[in-house]
CSV table of C-alpha atoms in Angstrom, one decimal:
chain,number,residue,atom,x,y,z
A,28,MET,CA,172.3,105.6,104.6
A,29,SER,CA,173.3,106.8,107.8
A,30,GLU,CA,177.6,106.7,108.1
A,31,HIS,CA,179.1,103.0,109.6
A,32,LEU,CA,180.3,103.0,113.2
A,33,GLY,CA,183.9,102.5,112.7
A,34,ASP,CA,183.6,105.2,110.0
A,35,LYS,CA,183.1,108.0,112.1
A,36,LEU,CA,185.1,106.0,115.3
A,37,SER,CA,187.7,107.3,112.9
A,38,ARG,CA,186.4,110.6,111.6
A,39,LEU,CA,186.1,111.8,115.5
A,40,ARG,CA,189.2,109.5,117.0
A,41,ARG,CA,191.4,111.7,113.9
A,42,LEU,CA,189.5,115.0,115.0
A,43,SER,CA,190.6,114.1,118.2
A,44,GLY,CA,194.6,113.9,117.3
A,45,LEU,CA,194.5,110.6,119.4
A,46,THR,CA,196.1,107.1,117.4
A,47,GLN,CA,194.2,103.8,118.1
A,48,GLU,CA,196.9,102.8,121.0
A,49,GLU,CA,196.2,106.4,122.3
A,50,LEU,CA,192.1,106.2,122.3
A,51,ALA,CA,193.0,102.9,123.6
A,52,GLU,CA,194.6,103.6,127.2
A,53,LYS,CA,192.5,106.7,127.8
A,54,SER,CA,188.8,105.0,126.7
A,55,GLY,CA,190.4,101.5,128.3
A,56,VAL,CA,189.2,100.2,125.5
A,57,SER,CA,191.5,97.5,123.4
A,58,VAL,CA,193.2,98.1,120.5
A,59,ASP,CA,191.9,95.1,119.0
A,60,VAL,CA,188.2,95.9,119.5
A,61,ILE,CA,188.7,99.3,118.4
A,62,ARG,CA,190.6,98.3,115.0
A,63,LYS,CA,187.8,95.7,114.6
A,64,LEU,CA,185.6,98.5,114.9
A,65,GLU,CA,186.7,100.9,112.3
A,66,GLN,CA,188.1,98.0,109.3
A,67,LYS,CA,184.5,96.8,109.7
A,68,ARG,CA,184.8,93.9,111.1
A,69,LYS,CA,182.9,94.0,113.8
A,70,GLY,CA,179.3,95.6,113.0
A,71,SER,CA,178.7,97.2,116.7
A,72,ALA,CA,179.9,97.2,120.4
A,73,ARG,CA,178.1,96.3,123.1
A,74,LEU,CA,177.1,99.2,125.2
A,75,PRO,CA,179.8,99.8,128.0
A,76,THR,CA,182.0,99.3,125.8
A,77,LEU,CA,180.5,102.6,123.2
A,78,HIS,CA,180.2,104.6,126.6
A,79,ALA,CA,183.7,104.2,127.1
A,80,LEU,CA,184.8,105.2,123.4
A,81,ALA,CA,182.4,108.2,124.4
A,82,GLY,CA,184.1,109.3,127.0
A,83,GLY,CA,187.8,108.6,125.6
A,84,LEU,CA,187.4,110.7,122.6
A,85,GLY,CA,185.7,113.7,125.0
A,86,VAL,CA,181.8,113.3,123.0
A,87,GLU,CA,178.8,113.0,123.7
A,88,LEU,CA,177.7,108.9,123.2
A,89,THR,CA,175.2,110.1,120.3
A,90,THR,CA,177.7,112.1,119.1
A,91,LEU,CA,179.6,108.7,118.2
A,92,LEU,CA,176.4,107.1,117.3
A,93,GLY,CA,174.9,109.6,115.4
A,94,ASP,CA,171.5,111.4,115.5
A,95,PRO,CA,168.6,109.8,113.3
A,96,PRO,CA,169.3,111.7,110.2
A,97,GLY,CA,167.5,113.6,108.2
A,98,VAL,CA,170.4,114.9,106.1
A,99,PRO,CA,173.5,113.1,105.5
A,100,SER,CA,176.3,114.8,107.4
A,101,THR,CA,179.5,112.6,105.8
A,102,GLY,CA,181.4,115.5,104.7
A,103,GLU,CA,180.1,115.7,101.1
A,104,SER,CA,178.9,118.9,99.3
A,105,ASP,CA,175.4,120.2,100.7
A,106,PRO,CA,172.6,118.9,99.5
A,107,PRO,CA,170.4,122.2,97.4
A,108,GLN,CA,168.1,121.9,100.4
A,109,LEU,CA,170.7,122.4,103.5
A,110,VAL,CA,172.6,125.0,100.9
A,111,ALA,CA,168.7,126.7,100.8
A,112,VAL,CA,169.0,127.0,104.8
A,113,ARG,CA,173.2,128.4,104.5
A,114,ARG,CA,171.5,130.9,102.5
A,115,ALA,CA,168.7,132.2,103.6
A,116,VAL,CA,171.0,132.6,107.1
A,117,HIS,CA,174.1,134.6,105.0
A,118,PRO,CA,172.0,136.1,102.5
A,119,LEU,CA,173.9,138.4,100.4
A,120,MET,CA,175.2,141.1,101.2
A,121,PHE,CA,173.5,144.5,100.8
A,122,ALA,CA,170.3,141.9,99.0
A,123,PRO,CA,166.8,143.5,100.6
A,124,PRO,CA,164.8,141.6,102.3
A,125,GLN,CA,162.7,139.3,99.7
A,126,GLU,CA,158.6,140.4,99.1
A,127,PRO,CA,156.5,136.9,99.5
A,128,ASP,CA,155.1,135.3,96.7
A,129,GLY,CA,152.0,133.4,98.5
A,130,ALA,CA,148.2,134.9,98.0
A,131,GLU,CA,147.6,135.4,101.9
A,132,VAL,CA,148.8,138.8,103.5
A,133,LEU,CA,152.0,138.2,105.7
A,134,THR,CA,151.0,139.5,109.1
A,135,SER,CA,153.0,138.8,112.9
A,136,GLU,CA,150.2,136.6,114.2
A,137,LEU,CA,150.4,134.6,110.5
A,138,LEU,CA,153.9,134.7,110.6
A,139,ARG,CA,154.1,133.6,114.7
A,140,ALA,CA,151.7,131.0,113.8
A,141,GLU,CA,154.4,129.6,110.6
A,142,ILE,CA,157.1,129.5,113.5
A,143,ALA,CA,155.3,128.1,116.0
A,144,ASP,CA,154.2,124.9,113.7
A,145,ALA,CA,157.8,124.9,112.0
A,146,TRP,CA,159.1,124.4,115.9
A,147,SER,CA,156.3,121.4,116.1
A,148,MET,CA,157.7,119.8,113.2
A,149,TYR,CA,161.3,119.7,114.7
A,150,HIS,CA,159.9,118.5,117.8
A,151,SER,CA,158.6,115.5,115.6
A,152,ALA,CA,161.9,114.8,114.0
A,153,GLU,CA,160.2,115.9,110.2
A,154,PHE,CA,163.7,117.7,109.5
A,155,PRO,CA,164.0,116.9,105.7
A,156,GLN,CA,159.9,119.3,105.5
A,157,LEU,CA,161.8,121.4,107.8
A,158,LEU,CA,164.2,121.6,106.1
A,159,ASN,CA,162.7,122.5,103.0
A,160,LEU,CA,160.3,125.0,104.4
A,161,LEU,CA,163.4,127.1,106.5
A,162,PRO,CA,164.2,129.5,104.2
A,163,GLY,CA,160.7,130.6,103.4
A,164,ILE,CA,160.5,131.6,107.1
A,165,LEU,CA,163.7,133.1,107.4
A,166,ALA,CA,162.6,135.4,104.6
A,167,ASP,CA,159.3,136.0,106.4
A,168,ALA,CA,160.9,136.8,109.3
A,169,ARG,CA,163.1,138.6,107.6
A,170,LEU,CA,160.1,140.5,106.0
A,171,THR,CA,158.7,141.7,108.9
A,172,ALA,CA,161.7,142.8,111.2
A,173,SER,CA,162.5,144.4,108.6
A,174,GLN,CA,159.1,146.6,108.5
A,175,GLY,CA,159.0,147.6,111.9
A,176,ALA,CA,155.7,145.0,112.7
A,177,ASP,CA,155.3,144.3,116.2
A,178,GLY,CA,157.1,141.3,117.6
A,179,GLY,CA,158.7,141.3,114.6
A,180,GLN,CA,163.1,141.1,116.0
A,181,ALA,CA,161.1,138.1,118.1
A,182,ALA,CA,159.8,136.4,116.0
A,183,LEU,CA,163.2,136.4,113.5
A,184,GLY,CA,165.0,135.7,116.7
A,185,LYS,CA,162.7,132.4,116.6
A,186,ALA,CA,163.2,131.5,113.0
A,187,PHE,CA,166.5,131.8,113.5
A,188,GLN,CA,167.0,129.9,116.8
A,189,LEU,CA,164.7,127.2,114.9
A,190,ALA,CA,167.5,127.6,112.2
A,191,GLY,CA,170.2,126.9,115.3
A,192,HIS,CA,168.2,123.7,116.5
A,193,LEU,CA,168.1,121.9,113.0
A,194,SER,CA,171.5,122.7,112.1
A,195,ILE,CA,172.8,121.4,115.3
A,196,ARG,CA,170.9,117.8,114.8
A,197,LEU,CA,172.2,117.9,111.2
A,198,GLY,CA,175.9,117.8,112.4
A,199,LYS,CA,176.0,121.1,110.5
A,200,LEU,CA,177.4,123.4,113.8
A,201,ASP,CA,179.1,126.5,112.0
A,202,LEU,CA,175.9,127.2,110.9
A,203,ALA,CA,174.2,126.7,113.6
A,204,LEU,CA,176.3,129.3,116.1
A,205,ALA,CA,175.7,131.5,113.0
A,206,ALA,CA,172.5,131.3,112.3
A,207,LEU,CA,172.1,131.6,117.3
A,208,GLU,CA,174.5,134.4,116.9
A,209,ARG,CA,171.3,136.4,114.2
A,210,ALA,CA,169.1,135.3,117.0
A,211,ILE,CA,170.7,136.6,120.2
A,212,ALA,CA,170.9,140.1,118.0
A,213,ALA,CA,167.1,139.7,116.5
A,214,ALA,CA,166.7,138.6,120.9
A,215,GLU,CA,168.7,141.7,122.1
A,216,ALA,CA,166.1,144.2,119.5
A,217,SER,CA,162.9,142.6,120.7
A,218,GLU,CA,161.3,143.2,123.1
A,219,ASP,CA,160.7,139.4,125.1
A,220,PRO,CA,162.7,139.4,127.7
A,221,LEU,CA,162.3,135.9,127.5
A,222,LEU,CA,164.0,135.3,124.1
A,223,VAL,CA,168.0,136.6,124.9
A,224,PRO,CA,168.0,133.4,128.1
A,225,MET,CA,165.9,131.1,125.2
A,226,ILE,CA,168.4,131.4,122.5
A,227,CYS,CA,171.2,130.6,125.3
A,228,ASN,CA,170.4,128.0,126.2
A,229,SER,CA,170.4,126.5,122.3
A,230,LEU,CA,173.8,127.9,122.6
A,231,ALA,CA,174.7,125.9,125.6
A,232,TRP,CA,173.8,122.9,123.4
A,233,ALA,CA,175.3,123.7,120.5
A,234,TYR,CA,178.6,123.8,122.9
A,235,GLN,CA,177.7,121.0,124.3
A,236,ARG,CA,177.9,119.5,120.9
A,237,SER,CA,181.5,121.1,120.4
A,238,ASN,CA,182.5,119.6,124.0
A,239,ARG,CA,183.2,123.1,124.9
A,240,LEU,CA,181.5,121.8,128.0
A,241,ASP,CA,182.6,124.8,130.8
A,242,ASP,CA,181.2,127.0,128.2
A,243,ALA,CA,178.1,125.1,128.2
A,244,THR,CA,178.0,125.2,132.0
A,245,SER,CA,179.4,128.8,132.4
A,246,ILE,CA,176.2,130.3,129.3
A,247,ALA,CA,173.4,128.5,131.1
A,248,LEU,CA,174.2,129.3,134.5
A,249,PHE,CA,174.6,133.0,134.1
A,250,ALA,CA,171.1,133.2,132.1
A,251,ALA,CA,168.9,131.3,134.8
A,252,GLU,CA,171.0,133.3,137.2
A,253,GLY,CA,169.8,136.4,135.6
A,254,LEU,CA,166.2,135.5,134.5
A,255,GLU,CA,165.5,134.7,139.0
A,256,ARG,CA,167.8,138.4,139.5
A,257,ASP,CA,165.2,140.6,137.4
A,258,GLY,CA,161.9,138.2,138.8
A,259,LEU,CA,161.4,136.4,135.8
A,260,THR,CA,161.2,133.3,137.3
A,261,ASP,CA,157.2,134.1,139.4
A,262,ASN,CA,155.1,133.0,135.8
A,263,ALA,CA,155.1,129.8,133.7
A,264,SER,CA,156.5,131.6,131.2
A,265,GLY,CA,159.9,132.5,132.8
A,266,LEU,CA,160.0,129.6,134.8
A,267,ARG,CA,159.9,127.2,131.9
A,268,VAL,CA,162.7,128.8,130.1
A,269,TRP,CA,164.8,128.9,133.5
A,270,GLY,CA,163.4,125.3,134.1
A,271,GLY,CA,164.7,124.2,130.6
A,272,LEU,CA,168.3,126.3,131.9
A,273,THR,CA,169.1,124.7,134.7
A,274,MET,CA,169.1,121.2,132.8
A,275,SER,CA,171.0,122.1,130.4
A,276,ALA,CA,173.7,122.8,132.5
A,277,ALA,CA,173.1,119.9,134.5
A,278,THR,CA,173.5,117.6,132.2
A,279,SER,CA,176.9,119.8,130.9
A,280,TYR,CA,178.0,118.7,134.9
A,281,ALA,CA,177.2,115.5,133.9
A,282,ARG,CA,179.5,115.3,131.1
A,283,LEU,CA,182.3,116.9,133.1
A,284,ASP,CA,181.8,113.8,135.5
A,285,ASP,CA,180.4,115.6,138.3
A,286,TYR,CA,176.5,113.6,138.1
A,287,GLU,CA,176.3,114.5,142.2
A,288,GLN,CA,175.8,118.2,140.7
A,289,ALA,CA,174.4,117.1,137.6
A,290,ASP,CA,171.7,115.2,139.6
A,291,GLU,CA,171.2,117.7,142.0
A,292,MET,CA,170.0,120.2,139.9
A,293,MET,CA,167.9,117.8,137.9
A,294,ARG,CA,165.6,117.9,141.1
A,295,ALA,CA,165.8,121.4,141.4
A,296,ALA,CA,165.0,121.8,137.8
A,297,GLU,CA,161.5,118.9,139.1
A,298,GLU,CA,160.6,120.2,141.8
A,299,ALA,CA,160.2,123.9,139.6
A,300,ALA,CA,157.9,121.9,137.3
A,301,GLY,CA,156.1,121.0,140.5
A,302,ARG,CA,155.3,124.5,140.7
A,303,LEU,CA,155.0,125.5,137.0
A,304,ALA,CA,152.4,122.5,137.4
A,305,ARG,CA,150.4,124.4,140.1
A,306,MET,CA,150.8,127.9,137.8
A,307,PRO,CA,148.3,129.1,135.8
A,308,PRO,CA,148.7,128.3,132.2
A,309,THR,CA,151.9,130.4,129.9
A,310,GLU,CA,150.6,133.3,127.8
A,311,GLY,CA,150.2,132.8,124.3
A,312,ASP,CA,151.5,130.1,122.1
A,313,GLY,CA,153.4,128.1,124.4
A,314,ARG,CA,155.5,125.4,121.3
A,315,LEU,CA,158.2,128.9,121.6
A,316,LEU,CA,159.3,128.1,124.8
A,317,SER,CA,161.7,126.2,125.9
A,318,VAL,CA,160.4,122.3,126.6
A,319,PHE,CA,159.7,121.9,130.3
A,320,SER,CA,157.7,119.6,132.6
A,321,LYS,CA,157.5,117.6,134.6
A,322,SER,CA,157.6,114.9,132.2
A,323,SER,CA,161.1,116.5,130.0
A,324,VAL,CA,162.5,116.6,133.6
A,325,ARG,CA,161.7,113.0,134.4
A,326,ILE,CA,162.6,111.4,131.1
A,327,GLU,CA,166.2,113.4,131.0
A,328,ARG,CA,167.1,112.0,134.1
A,329,VAL,CA,166.7,108.7,132.9
A,330,ARG,CA,169.0,109.2,130.5
A,331,LEU,CA,172.2,111.2,132.3
A,332,ALA,CA,171.4,107.5,134.2
A,333,VAL,CA,171.7,105.3,131.4
A,334,GLN,CA,174.7,107.8,129.9
A,335,HIS,CA,176.9,107.5,133.5
A,336,ASP,CA,175.9,103.7,133.4
A,337,ARG,CA,173.4,103.3,136.3
A,338,PRO,CA,170.7,101.5,134.5
A,339,GLU,CA,169.4,100.8,137.5
A,340,GLU,CA,168.5,104.0,138.7
A,341,ALA,CA,167.0,105.3,134.9
A,342,LEU,CA,165.0,102.3,135.2
A,343,ARG,CA,164.1,103.2,139.1
A,344,LEU,CA,163.0,107.1,137.1
A,345,ALA,CA,161.3,105.4,134.5
A,346,LYS,CA,159.1,103.3,136.6
A,347,GLY,CA,154.9,104.3,136.2
A,348,MET,CA,156.1,107.2,134.6
A,349,ARG,CA,153.1,108.8,133.1
A,350,LEU,CA,153.9,111.6,130.5
A,351,SER,CA,152.2,114.9,129.3
A,352,LYS,CA,150.4,116.0,126.7
A,353,ASP,CA,152.7,118.4,125.8
A,354,THR,CA,155.3,116.3,125.3
A,355,PRO,CA,157.5,116.2,122.3
A,356,PRO,CA,157.2,112.9,119.7
A,357,SER,CA,160.5,113.6,119.9
A,358,TRP,CA,162.1,113.3,123.6
A,359,ARG,CA,159.3,110.1,124.0
A,360,THR,CA,161.5,108.1,121.3
A,361,TRP,CA,164.6,109.3,122.8
A,362,LEU,CA,163.6,108.0,126.8
A,363,LEU,CA,161.7,104.4,125.4
A,364,LEU,CA,165.1,104.2,123.9
A,365,ASP,CA,167.0,104.5,127.1
A,366,VAL,CA,164.5,102.5,128.2
A,367,ALA,CA,166.0,99.5,126.8
A,368,ARG,CA,169.8,100.0,126.9
A,369,ALA,CA,169.2,100.3,130.4
A,370,HIS,CA,167.2,96.9,130.4
A,371,THR,CA,170.1,95.8,128.0
A,372,ASP,CA,172.8,97.1,130.9
A,373,VAL,CA,171.5,95.1,133.1
A,374,GLY,CA,170.6,91.5,131.5
A,375,ASN,CA,166.6,91.9,130.7
A,376,ALA,CA,166.5,91.2,127.6
A,377,GLU,CA,162.5,91.3,127.2
A,378,GLY,CA,162.3,94.1,129.2
A,379,ALA,CA,164.9,96.2,126.3
A,380,VAL,CA,162.9,94.4,123.8
A,381,LYS,CA,159.0,95.4,125.0
A,382,ALA,CA,160.5,99.3,124.6
A,383,LEU,CA,162.0,98.2,121.3
A,384,GLU,CA,159.0,97.2,120.3
A,385,SER,CA,157.1,100.4,121.7
A,386,LEU,CA,159.4,102.4,120.2
A,387,LYS,CA,159.1,100.9,116.0
A,388,ARG,CA,155.0,101.7,117.4
A,389,VAL,CA,156.0,104.8,117.3
A,390,ALA,CA,158.4,106.4,115.7
A,391,PRO,CA,159.7,103.2,113.0
A,392,THR,CA,161.3,105.4,110.6
A,393,TRP,CA,163.6,107.0,113.2
A,394,MET,CA,164.4,103.4,114.9
A,395,ARG,CA,166.1,101.8,111.5
A,396,HIS,CA,168.1,105.1,111.0
A,397,HIS,CA,169.4,105.2,115.0
A,398,THR,CA,172.3,103.4,115.5
A,399,LEU,CA,172.3,103.2,119.0
A,400,ALA,CA,168.6,101.0,118.1
A,401,VAL,CA,170.7,98.7,115.9
A,402,ALA,CA,173.4,98.2,118.6
A,403,ILE,CA,171.3,96.5,121.3
A,404,VAL,CA,169.7,94.0,118.8
A,405,SER,CA,172.7,93.4,117.4
A,406,ASP,CA,173.5,92.6,121.0
A,407,LEU,CA,170.2,91.3,122.1
A,408,TRP,CA,171.0,89.0,119.1
A,409,GLU,CA,173.8,87.6,120.2
A,410,LEU,CA,172.3,86.1,123.4
A,411,PRO,CA,172.3,82.2,123.6
A,412,SER,CA,168.3,82.5,123.6
A,413,HIS,CA,166.2,85.2,121.7
A,414,PRO,CA,163.1,86.7,123.9
A,415,PRO,CA,159.5,86.4,122.0
A,416,GLY,CA,159.7,89.4,119.2
A,417,LEU,CA,163.2,90.6,118.8
A,418,ARG,CA,163.8,88.1,115.6
A,419,LYS,CA,160.6,90.4,114.2
A,420,LEU,CA,163.5,93.7,115.5
A,421,ALA,CA,166.4,92.4,114.1
A,422,GLU,CA,165.0,91.6,111.2
A,423,PHE,CA,163.4,95.2,110.8
A,424,LEU,CA,166.7,96.8,111.4
A,425,GLY,CA,168.9,93.9,108.6
A,426,VAL,CA,170.8,91.9,111.8
A,427,ASP,CA,169.7,88.8,111.2
A,428,LYS,CA,172.7,88.1,108.4
């Protein structure tokens, strides 16, 4: 089961070194509301309250509400699957790379396909399945790199980067930073000039989750400027990496309360995505590159608008969006959730229900485990009149009690 909002609020408050009274002062939320949430006398809070609490704690809203869990992150002992990933990232000292046990001969081409498929699983939020596969992928990548095969170091860098991303999603930031450090080392030993900047983008995300926003901004801007300086943004692959870094820097600026700078950078990214659409297709397997397209930029702009209490702007940005075929499923689900949040914030219950119904069709398991989806439906359920479809959603999420 996912962690109760009150437990998470209490844990984050203590980690921040704040009393309930101090959090109330920093967030503008009454001590009574904070106390009731932590004592579980309130199951949820209205969205503006959740935004204010996240701001007072200095964390992202998703940190307070939680991403859909593939593995619990409650401070308890790691499950066996995660222990196996830790061993793959931190192998026994002096242990030689293990030969693969499969019947198929391991080649660089097979390894690249294996890693690309794993990234597809990640973007589809298939975290439990990926958790089981990742130790074997890391072992294969280590072996290939140790044999000096063509592209071996690059494959190892992408495998470690994937381990870093999955660890961030599971709330294991210590493991994420260790994996990304190894990813950078492998990338520097590779012949791929785009790999280090790509992993810098991942590091920036890890720093954002750690509330190291200045560090996140610096590393994303440094890597993006390096790509421009080295003339690597003249092709589709380089421009995609630059776009991902620019979006990451914009997100950090927004969390630093510089929404104007964030919006300016997002507009520059959107203009670059328009240029990208006119370029020849990316060479190789695009799944191994940064997620960057006109759709992804617009989705991120919607998210930032919602998170900064600009629901009308978010709905304007989302209106009439046509998602490209390469938009990962996880990005589509986040867009629907953000649209539901924006409709709720402007008082359009019917619009919120329609977005949530679409989300239920697209990602029912993801929705059931996401605290924000439950919070939105809880808010709507408290209204004096219920729009069509709300009862079924409430029953599905268990908030109709």
